[in-house]
Short mmCIF file of C-alpha atoms and ligand atoms in Angstrom, two decimals:
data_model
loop_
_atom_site.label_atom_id
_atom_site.label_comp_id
_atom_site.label_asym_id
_atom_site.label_seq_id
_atom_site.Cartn_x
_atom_site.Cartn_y
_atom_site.Cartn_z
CA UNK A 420 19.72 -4.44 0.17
CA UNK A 421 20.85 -6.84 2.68
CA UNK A 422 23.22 -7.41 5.86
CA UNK A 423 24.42 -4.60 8.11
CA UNK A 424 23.34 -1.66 5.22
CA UNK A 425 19.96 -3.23 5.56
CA UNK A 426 20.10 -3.06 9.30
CA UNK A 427 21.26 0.39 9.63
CA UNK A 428 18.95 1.67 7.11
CA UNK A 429 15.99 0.18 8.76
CA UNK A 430 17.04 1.31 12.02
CA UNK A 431 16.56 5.04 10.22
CA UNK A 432 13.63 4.79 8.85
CA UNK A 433 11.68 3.13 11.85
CA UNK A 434 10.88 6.45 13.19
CA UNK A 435 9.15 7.52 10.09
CA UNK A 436 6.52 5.02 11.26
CA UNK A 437 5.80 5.66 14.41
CA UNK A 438 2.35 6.30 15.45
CA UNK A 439 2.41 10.24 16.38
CA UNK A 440 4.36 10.19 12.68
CA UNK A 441 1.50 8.27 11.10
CA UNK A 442 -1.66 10.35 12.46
CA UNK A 443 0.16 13.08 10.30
CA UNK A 444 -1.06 11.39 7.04
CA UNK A 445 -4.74 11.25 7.93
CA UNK A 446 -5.05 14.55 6.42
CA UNK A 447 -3.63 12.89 2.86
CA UNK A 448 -6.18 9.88 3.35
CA UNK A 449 -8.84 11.92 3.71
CA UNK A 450 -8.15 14.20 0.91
CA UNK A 451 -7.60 11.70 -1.62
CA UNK A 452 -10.57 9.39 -0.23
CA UNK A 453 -12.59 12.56 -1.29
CA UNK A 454 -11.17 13.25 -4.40
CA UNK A 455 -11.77 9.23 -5.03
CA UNK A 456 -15.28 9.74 -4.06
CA UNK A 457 -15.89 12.18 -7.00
CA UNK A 458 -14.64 9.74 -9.04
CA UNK A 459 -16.23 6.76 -8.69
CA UNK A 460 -19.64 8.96 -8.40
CA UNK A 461 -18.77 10.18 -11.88
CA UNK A 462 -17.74 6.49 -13.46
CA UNK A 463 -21.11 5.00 -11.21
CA UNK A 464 -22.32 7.81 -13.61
CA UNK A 465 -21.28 6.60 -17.07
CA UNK A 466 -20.73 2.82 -16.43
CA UNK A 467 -19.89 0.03 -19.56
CA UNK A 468 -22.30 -1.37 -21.40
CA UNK A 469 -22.55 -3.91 -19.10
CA UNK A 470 -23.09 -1.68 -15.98
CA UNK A 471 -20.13 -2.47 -14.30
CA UNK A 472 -17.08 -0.05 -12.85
CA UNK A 473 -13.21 -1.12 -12.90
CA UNK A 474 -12.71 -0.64 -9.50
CA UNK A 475 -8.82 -1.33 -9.68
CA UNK A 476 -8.10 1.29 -11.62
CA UNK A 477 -10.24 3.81 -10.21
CA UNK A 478 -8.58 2.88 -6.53
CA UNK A 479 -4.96 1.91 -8.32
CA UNK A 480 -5.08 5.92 -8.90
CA UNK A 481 -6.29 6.50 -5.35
CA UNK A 482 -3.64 4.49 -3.77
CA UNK A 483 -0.53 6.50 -6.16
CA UNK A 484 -1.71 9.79 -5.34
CA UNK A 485 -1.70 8.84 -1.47
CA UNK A 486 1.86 7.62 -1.48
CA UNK A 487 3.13 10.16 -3.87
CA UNK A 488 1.94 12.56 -1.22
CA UNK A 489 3.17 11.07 2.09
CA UNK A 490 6.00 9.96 0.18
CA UNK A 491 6.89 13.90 -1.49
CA UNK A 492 4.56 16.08 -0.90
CA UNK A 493 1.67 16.69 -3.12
CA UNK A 494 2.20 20.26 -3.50
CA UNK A 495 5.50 19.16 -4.99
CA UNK A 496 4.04 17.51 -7.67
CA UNK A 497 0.73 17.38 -9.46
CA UNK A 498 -0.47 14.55 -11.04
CA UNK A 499 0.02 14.98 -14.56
CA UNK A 500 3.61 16.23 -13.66
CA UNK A 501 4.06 12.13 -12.18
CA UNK A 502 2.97 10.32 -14.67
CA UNK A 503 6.33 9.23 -16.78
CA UNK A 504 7.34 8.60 -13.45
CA UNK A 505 4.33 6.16 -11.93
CA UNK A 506 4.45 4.59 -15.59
CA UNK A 507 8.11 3.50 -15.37
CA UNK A 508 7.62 1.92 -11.94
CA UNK A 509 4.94 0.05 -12.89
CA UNK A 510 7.03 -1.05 -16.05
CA UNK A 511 9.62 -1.88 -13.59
CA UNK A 512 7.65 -3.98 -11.51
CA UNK A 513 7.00 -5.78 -15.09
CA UNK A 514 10.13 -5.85 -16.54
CA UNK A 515 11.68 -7.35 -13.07
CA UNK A 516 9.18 -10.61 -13.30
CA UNK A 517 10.16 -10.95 -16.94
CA UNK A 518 13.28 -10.81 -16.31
CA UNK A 519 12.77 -13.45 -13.18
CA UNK A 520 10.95 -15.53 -15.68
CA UNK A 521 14.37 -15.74 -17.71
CA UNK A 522 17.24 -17.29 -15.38
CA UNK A 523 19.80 -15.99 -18.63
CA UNK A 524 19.01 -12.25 -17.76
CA UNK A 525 20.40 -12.91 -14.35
CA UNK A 526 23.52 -11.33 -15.31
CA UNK A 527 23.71 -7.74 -15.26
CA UNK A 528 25.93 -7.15 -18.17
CA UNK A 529 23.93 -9.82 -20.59
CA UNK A 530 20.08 -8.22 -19.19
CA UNK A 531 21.38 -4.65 -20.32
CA UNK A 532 21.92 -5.81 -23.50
CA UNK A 533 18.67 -7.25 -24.43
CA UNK A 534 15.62 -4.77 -25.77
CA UNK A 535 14.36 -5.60 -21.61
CA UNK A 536 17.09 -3.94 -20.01
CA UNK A 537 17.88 -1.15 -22.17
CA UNK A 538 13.90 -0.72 -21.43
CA UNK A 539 14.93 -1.09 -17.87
CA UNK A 540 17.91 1.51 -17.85
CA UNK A 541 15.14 3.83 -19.55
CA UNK A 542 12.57 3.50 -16.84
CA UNK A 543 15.19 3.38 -14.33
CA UNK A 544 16.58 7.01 -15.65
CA UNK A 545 13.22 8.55 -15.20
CA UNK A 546 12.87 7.37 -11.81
CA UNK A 547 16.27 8.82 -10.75
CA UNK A 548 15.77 11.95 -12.49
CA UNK A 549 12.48 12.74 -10.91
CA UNK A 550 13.39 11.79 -7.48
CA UNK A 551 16.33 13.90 -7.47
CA UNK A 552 14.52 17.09 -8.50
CA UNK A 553 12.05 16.43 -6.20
CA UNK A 554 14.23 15.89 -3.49
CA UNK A 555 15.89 19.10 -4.52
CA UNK A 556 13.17 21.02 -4.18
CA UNK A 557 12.13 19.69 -1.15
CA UNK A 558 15.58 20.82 0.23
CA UNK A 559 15.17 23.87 -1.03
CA UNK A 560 11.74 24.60 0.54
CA UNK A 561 13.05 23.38 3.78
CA UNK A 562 15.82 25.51 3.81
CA UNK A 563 13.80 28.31 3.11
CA UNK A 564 11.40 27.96 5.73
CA UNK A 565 14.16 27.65 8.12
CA UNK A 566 13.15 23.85 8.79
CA UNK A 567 16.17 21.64 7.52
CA UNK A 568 17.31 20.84 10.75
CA UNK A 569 13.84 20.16 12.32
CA UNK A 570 13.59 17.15 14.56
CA UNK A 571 10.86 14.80 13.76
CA UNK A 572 9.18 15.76 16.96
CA UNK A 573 9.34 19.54 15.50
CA UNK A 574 7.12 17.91 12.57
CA UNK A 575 4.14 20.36 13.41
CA UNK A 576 6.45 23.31 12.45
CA UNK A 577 6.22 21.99 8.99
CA UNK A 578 2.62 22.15 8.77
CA UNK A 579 2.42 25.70 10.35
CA UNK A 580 4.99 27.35 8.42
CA UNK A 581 3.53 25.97 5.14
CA UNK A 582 -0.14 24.60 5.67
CA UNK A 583 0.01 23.59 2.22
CA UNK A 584 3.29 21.67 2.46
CA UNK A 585 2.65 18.69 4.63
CA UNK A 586 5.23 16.81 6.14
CA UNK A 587 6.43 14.10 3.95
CA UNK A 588 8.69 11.17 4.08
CA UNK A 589 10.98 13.20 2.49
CA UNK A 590 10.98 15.31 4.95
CA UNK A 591 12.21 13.02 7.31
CA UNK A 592 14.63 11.38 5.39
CA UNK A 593 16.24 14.91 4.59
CA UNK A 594 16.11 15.64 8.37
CA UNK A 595 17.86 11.83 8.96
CA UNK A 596 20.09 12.31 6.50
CA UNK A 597 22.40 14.98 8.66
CA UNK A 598 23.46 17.22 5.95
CA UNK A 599 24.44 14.32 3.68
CA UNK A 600 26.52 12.68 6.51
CA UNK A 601 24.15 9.76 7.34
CA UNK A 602 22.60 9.61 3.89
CA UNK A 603 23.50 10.92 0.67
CA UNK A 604 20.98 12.29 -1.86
CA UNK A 605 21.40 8.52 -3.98
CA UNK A 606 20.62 7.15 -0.42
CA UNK A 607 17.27 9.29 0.10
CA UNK A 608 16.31 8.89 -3.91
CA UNK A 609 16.85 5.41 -3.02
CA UNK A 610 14.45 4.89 -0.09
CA UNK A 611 11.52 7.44 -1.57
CA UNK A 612 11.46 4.99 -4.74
CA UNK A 613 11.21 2.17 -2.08
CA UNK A 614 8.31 3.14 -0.77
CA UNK A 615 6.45 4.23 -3.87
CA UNK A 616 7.39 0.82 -5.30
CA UNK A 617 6.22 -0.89 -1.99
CA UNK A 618 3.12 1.96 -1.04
CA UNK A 619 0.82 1.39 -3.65
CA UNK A 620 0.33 -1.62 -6.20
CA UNK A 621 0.14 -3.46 -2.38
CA UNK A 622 -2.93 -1.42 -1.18
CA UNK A 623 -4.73 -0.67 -4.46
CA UNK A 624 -5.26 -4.37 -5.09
CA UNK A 625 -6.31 -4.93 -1.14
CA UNK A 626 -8.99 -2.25 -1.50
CA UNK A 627 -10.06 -3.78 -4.78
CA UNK A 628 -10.12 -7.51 -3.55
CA UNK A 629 -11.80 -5.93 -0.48
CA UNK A 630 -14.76 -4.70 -2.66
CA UNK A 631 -15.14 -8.00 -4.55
CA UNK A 632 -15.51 -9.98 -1.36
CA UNK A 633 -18.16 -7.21 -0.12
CA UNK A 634 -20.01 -7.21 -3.33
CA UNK A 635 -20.04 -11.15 -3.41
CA UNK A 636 -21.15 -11.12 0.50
CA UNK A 637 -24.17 -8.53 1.13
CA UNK A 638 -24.72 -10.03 4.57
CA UNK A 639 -21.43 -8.88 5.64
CA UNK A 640 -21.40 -5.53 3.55
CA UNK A 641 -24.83 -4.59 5.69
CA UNK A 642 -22.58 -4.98 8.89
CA UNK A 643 -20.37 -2.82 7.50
CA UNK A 644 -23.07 0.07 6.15
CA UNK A 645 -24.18 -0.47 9.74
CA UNK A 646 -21.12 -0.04 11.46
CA UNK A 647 -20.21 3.34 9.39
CA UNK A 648 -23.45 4.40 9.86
CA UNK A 649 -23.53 4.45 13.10
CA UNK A 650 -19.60 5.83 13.81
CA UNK A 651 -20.12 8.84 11.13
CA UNK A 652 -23.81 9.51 11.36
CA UNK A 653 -24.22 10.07 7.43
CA UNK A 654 -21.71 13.39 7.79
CA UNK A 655 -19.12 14.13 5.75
CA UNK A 656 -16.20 14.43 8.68
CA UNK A 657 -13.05 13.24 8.23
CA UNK A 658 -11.82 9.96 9.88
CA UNK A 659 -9.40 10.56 13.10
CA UNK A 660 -7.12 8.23 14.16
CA UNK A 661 -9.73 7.47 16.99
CA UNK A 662 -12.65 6.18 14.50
CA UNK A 663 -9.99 3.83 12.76
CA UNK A 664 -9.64 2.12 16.13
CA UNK A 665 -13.05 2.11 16.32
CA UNK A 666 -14.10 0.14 12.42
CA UNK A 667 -13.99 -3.07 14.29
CA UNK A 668 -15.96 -4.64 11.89
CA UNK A 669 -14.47 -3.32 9.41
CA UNK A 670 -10.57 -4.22 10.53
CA UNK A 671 -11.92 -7.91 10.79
CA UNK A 672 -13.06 -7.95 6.70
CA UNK A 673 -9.69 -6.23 5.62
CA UNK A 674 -8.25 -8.63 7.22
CA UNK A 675 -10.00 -11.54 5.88
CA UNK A 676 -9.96 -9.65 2.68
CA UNK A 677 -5.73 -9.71 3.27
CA UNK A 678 -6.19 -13.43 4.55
CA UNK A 679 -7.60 -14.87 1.10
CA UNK A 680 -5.68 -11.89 -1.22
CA UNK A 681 -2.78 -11.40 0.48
CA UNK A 682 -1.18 -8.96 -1.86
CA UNK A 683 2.21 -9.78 -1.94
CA UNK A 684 1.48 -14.05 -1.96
CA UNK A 685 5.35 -15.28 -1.27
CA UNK A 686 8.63 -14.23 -0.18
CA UNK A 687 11.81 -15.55 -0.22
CA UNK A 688 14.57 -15.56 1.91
CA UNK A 689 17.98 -17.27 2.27
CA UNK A 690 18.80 -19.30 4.97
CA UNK A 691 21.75 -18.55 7.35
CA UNK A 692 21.77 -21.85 9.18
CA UNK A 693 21.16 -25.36 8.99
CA UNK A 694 17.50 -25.64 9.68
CA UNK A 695 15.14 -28.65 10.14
CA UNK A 696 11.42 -28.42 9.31
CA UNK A 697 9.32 -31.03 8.78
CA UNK A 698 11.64 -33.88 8.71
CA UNK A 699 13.87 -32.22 6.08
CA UNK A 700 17.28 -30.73 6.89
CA UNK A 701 17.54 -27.25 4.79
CA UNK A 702 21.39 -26.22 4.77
CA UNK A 703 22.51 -23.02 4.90
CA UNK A 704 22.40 -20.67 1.88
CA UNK A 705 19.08 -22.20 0.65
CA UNK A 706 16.61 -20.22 -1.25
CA UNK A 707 13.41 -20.84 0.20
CA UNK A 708 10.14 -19.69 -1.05
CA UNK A 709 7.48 -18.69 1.52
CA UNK A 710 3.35 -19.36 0.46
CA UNK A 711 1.51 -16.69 2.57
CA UNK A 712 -1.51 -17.62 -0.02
CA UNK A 713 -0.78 -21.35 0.36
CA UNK A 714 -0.64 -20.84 4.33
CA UNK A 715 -3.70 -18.24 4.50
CA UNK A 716 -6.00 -20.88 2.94
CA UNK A 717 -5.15 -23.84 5.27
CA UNK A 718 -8.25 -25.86 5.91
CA UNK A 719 -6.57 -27.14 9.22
CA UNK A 720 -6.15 -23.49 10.26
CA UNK A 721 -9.38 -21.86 8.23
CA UNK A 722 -12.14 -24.25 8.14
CA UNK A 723 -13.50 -22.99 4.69
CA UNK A 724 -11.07 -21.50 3.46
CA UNK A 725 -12.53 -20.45 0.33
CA UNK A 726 -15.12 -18.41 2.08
CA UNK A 727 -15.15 -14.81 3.11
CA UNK A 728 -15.98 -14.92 7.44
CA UNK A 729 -14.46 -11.69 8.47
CA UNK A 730 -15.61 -13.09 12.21
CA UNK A 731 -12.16 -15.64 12.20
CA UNK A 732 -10.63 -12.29 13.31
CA UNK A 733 -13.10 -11.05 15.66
CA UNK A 734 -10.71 -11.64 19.38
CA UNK A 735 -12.71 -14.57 20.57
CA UNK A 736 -11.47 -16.74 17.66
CA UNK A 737 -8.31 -15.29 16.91
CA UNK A 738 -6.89 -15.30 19.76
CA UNK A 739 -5.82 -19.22 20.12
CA UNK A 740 -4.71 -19.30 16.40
CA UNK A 741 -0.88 -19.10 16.19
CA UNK A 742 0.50 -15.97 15.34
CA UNK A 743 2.48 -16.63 12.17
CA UNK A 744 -0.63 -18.17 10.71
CA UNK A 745 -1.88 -14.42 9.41
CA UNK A 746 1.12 -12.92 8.06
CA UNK A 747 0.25 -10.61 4.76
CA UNK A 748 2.91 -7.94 6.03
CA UNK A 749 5.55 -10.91 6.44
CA UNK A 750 7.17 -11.54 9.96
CA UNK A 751 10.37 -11.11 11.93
CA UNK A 752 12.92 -8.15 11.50
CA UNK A 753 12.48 -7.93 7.54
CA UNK A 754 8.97 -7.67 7.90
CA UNK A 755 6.53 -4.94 6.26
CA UNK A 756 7.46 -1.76 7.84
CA UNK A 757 4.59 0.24 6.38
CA UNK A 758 2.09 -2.01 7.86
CA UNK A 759 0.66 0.66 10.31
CA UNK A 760 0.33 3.32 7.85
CA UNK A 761 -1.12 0.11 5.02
CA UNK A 762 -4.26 -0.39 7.70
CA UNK A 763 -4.58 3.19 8.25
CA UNK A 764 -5.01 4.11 4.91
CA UNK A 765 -7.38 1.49 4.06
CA UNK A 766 -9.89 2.11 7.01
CA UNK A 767 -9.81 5.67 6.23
CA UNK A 768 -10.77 5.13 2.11
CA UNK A 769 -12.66 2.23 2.50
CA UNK A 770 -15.14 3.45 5.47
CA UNK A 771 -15.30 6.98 3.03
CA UNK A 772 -16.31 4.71 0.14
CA UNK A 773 -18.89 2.74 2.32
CA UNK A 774 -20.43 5.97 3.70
CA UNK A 775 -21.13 6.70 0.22
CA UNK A 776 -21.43 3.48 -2.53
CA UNK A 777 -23.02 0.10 -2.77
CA UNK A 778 -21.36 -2.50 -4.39
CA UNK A 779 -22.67 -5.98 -6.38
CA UNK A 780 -21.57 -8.29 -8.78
CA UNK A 781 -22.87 -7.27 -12.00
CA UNK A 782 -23.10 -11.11 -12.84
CA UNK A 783 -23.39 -13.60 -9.82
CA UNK A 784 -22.84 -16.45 -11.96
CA UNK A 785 -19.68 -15.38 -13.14
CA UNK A 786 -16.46 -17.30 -12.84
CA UNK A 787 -14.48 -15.78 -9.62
CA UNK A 788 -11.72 -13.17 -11.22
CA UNK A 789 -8.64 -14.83 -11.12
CA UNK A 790 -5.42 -13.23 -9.83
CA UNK A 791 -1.69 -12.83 -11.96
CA UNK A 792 0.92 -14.82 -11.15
CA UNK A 793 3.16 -11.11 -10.51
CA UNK A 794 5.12 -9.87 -7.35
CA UNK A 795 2.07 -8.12 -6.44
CA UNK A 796 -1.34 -10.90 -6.28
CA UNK A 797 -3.21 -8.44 -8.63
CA UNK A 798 -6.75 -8.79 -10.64
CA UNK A 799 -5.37 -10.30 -13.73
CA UNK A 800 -8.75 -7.93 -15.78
CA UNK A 801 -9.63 -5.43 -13.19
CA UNK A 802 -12.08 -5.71 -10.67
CA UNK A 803 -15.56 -4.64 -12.71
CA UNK A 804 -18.15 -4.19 -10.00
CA UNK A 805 -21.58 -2.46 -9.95
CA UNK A 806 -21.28 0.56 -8.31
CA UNK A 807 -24.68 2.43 -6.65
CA UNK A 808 -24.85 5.76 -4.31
CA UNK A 809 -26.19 5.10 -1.01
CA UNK A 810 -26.83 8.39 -0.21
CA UNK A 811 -26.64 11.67 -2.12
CA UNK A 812 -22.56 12.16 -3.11
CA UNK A 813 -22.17 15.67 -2.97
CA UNK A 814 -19.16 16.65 -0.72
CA UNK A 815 -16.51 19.57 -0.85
CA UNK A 816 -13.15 18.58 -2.11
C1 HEM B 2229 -1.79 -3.88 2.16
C2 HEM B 2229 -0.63 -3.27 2.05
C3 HEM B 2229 0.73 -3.91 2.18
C4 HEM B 2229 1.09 -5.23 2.25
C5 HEM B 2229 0.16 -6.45 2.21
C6 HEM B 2229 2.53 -5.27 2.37
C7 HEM B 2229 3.28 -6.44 2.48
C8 HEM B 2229 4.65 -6.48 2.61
C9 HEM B 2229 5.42 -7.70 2.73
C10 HEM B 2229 4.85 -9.12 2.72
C11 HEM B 2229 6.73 -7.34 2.85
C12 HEM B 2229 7.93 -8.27 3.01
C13 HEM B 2229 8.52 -8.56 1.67
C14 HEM B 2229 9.64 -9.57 1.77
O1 HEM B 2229 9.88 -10.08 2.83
O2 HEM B 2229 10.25 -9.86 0.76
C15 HEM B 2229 6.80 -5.88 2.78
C16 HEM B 2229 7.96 -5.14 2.87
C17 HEM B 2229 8.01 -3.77 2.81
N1 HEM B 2229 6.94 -2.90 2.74
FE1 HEM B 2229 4.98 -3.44 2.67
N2 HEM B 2229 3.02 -3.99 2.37
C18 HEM B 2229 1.97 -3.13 2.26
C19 HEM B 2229 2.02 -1.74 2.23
C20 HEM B 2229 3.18 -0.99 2.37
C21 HEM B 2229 3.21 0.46 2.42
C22 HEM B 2229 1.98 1.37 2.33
C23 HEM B 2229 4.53 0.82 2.53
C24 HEM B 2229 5.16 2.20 2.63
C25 HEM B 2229 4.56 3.28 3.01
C26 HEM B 2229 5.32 -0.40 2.57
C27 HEM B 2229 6.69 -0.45 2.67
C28 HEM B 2229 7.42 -1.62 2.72
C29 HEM B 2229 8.88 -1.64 2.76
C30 HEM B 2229 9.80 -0.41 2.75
C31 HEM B 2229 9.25 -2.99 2.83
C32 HEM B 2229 10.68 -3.54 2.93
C33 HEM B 2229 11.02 -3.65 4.40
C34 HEM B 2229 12.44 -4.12 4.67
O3 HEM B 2229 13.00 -4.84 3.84
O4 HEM B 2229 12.97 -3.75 5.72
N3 HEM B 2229 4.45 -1.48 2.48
N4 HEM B 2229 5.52 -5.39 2.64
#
């Protein structure tokens, strides 16, 4: 989507993502960052033979069920019920580098021909007919609670008149839509896949690079024990919008985590004007390719770069660095508009998971685990960690 549609669209959706909208889905976080401490106690449990845990897939889970729920509404679907449609986005995702890999699948007609498109139009059909019902019954719900014309500062409404039913993207996207004026049902289908495609693969593989650099650095994962330690007092209380501003510590390691594994490592864009950089004159209309993993590792701008110092970000040394030299959520008008809602949701699962586990290479003389060369900057085996309970597990879900 690009040009004025982009624009307008965007212009929509910002709300979604403002703060007072955001604090709504600390309930979902902390749901799901218990339900994902039940399962990594029970795969700490019954580890491989070698003793390790896959991490990723444990926390790829974790990451779908969260945006499935802020996206739709849990209650809307379980997770059984999603999983023909999480499998075809994630064939998707595959079937779209594939098909990048192959510049004579850039036309439509010749791509649907071939075994990968009619795999494509597959996928594609489940994602459309899912959506749809969803959104269908989503209607439906509103409408019968009296709450299809709610404003998004009526949001609470939602949550009183159904606890179970928690406001959703969807619901806001319904409520923007204007009775089908602003945005037709293909338009809302359209944006809920978005942000499924763009919600999770991204911070699954954060949280999982996240807990390799931790298990590689104890120094700095003892800061962190410290530092959760002392904001949650070993309880089991949820984490408020207050105690995510107040993971200091922890905000500097995600983002030194997002500095060296930036999950999404390039974007392109297409020049609209002549532009010079670096001595070379780029015309208009260019395809350019953006590095943010070439840029984050810039020895000029991160003396050793290869290493994990969560401190570049602490204020004092941050603060003279220019700001488009961190940029894992992109920059300028196209830029990542879930980041908010990206950092909330990993300070809320990842200070749950350091209440609770410890984490160490199972080999420290391994090879680093190397990345795939997809959209997403993904573990190309998993991320197979040991995994040991700090403290006794036990917690209601
Ligand atoms: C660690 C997590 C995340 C990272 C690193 C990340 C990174 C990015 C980047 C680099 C872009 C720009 C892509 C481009 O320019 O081609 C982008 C766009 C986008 N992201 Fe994220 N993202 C994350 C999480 C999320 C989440 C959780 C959501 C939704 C809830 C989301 C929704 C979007 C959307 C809708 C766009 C397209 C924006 C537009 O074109 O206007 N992202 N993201």
């Amino acid at each position: 989507m690009k040009g004025k549609r982009w624009r307008s669209r965007r212009r929509m959706l910002t709300p979604a993502f403002h703060f007072q909208i955001l604090e709504n889905f600390f309930d979902v976080f902390n749901d799901q960052s218990r339900q994902l401490i039940k399962e990594l106690e029970a795969a700490a449990a019954s580890p491989a033979d070698d003793g390790s845990v896959n991490v990723y897939k444990i926390l790829t889970q974790c990451a779908l069920d969260i945006i499935c729920d802020s996206s739709m509404g849990r209650q809307v679907r379980k997770r059984e019920e999603t999983s023909g449609y999480l499998h075809s986005i994630n064939r998707i995702t595959q079937l779209t580098m594939e098909r990048s890999l192959r510049p004579w699948l850039d036309n439509d007609v010749i791509f649907n021909l071939t075994a990968l498109g009619r795999e494509n139009q597959r996928c594609v059909k489940v994602l459309h007919d899912f959506t749809n019902q969803v959104i269908q019954d989503r209607k439906k719900m509103l409408n019968n609670n009296n709450l299809i014309d709610t404003t998004i500062s009526d949001h609470e409404k939602i949550e009183e008149n159904s606890s179970k039913r928690r406001l959703a993207f969807l619901d806001l996207l319904i409520q923007a839509s204007e009775n089908g004026e602003k945005l037709s049902d293909d338009d809302i289908r359209e944006e809920v896949d978005t942000f499924m495609f763009a919600g999770h693969d991204t911070t699954a593989t954060a949280m999982s690079w996240f807990l390799y650099c931790i298990a590689k650095n104890p120094d700095e994962q003892k800061l962190l024990f410290d530092e959760v330690d002392e904001i949650f007092e070993h309880s089991d209380r949820q984490c408020t919008p207050q105690d995510a501003a107040n993971l200091k510590y922890l905000d500097c390691c995600i983002k030194e985590t997002l500095r060296m594994y930036p999950s999404i490592p390039g974007v392109m864009r297409t020049i609209t004007e002549e532009t010079e950089i670096g001595g070379y004159v780029l015309p208009a209309g260019l395809s350019v390719a953006l590095l943010i993993y070439g840029m984050h590792r810039n020895p000029n701008v991160y003396p050793d770069p290869d290493v994990f110092k969560p401190e570049r970000f602490l204020p004092e040394q941050s603060a003279s660095r220019h700001p488009y030299a961190f940029i894992p959520f992109s920059a300028g008008p196209r830029n990542c508009i879930g980041q908010k809602y990206a950092l909330f949701e990993l300070k809320v699962v990842l200070s749950w998971v350091l209440r609770k586990f410890e984490f160490s290479l199972v080999d420290p003389t391994s090879p680093p685990v190397s990345a795939s060369s997809e959209i997403v900057l993904k573990p190309l085996d998993g991320i197979h960690l040991s995994v040991k309970s700090r403290q006794p597990c036990s917690i209601a879900v």
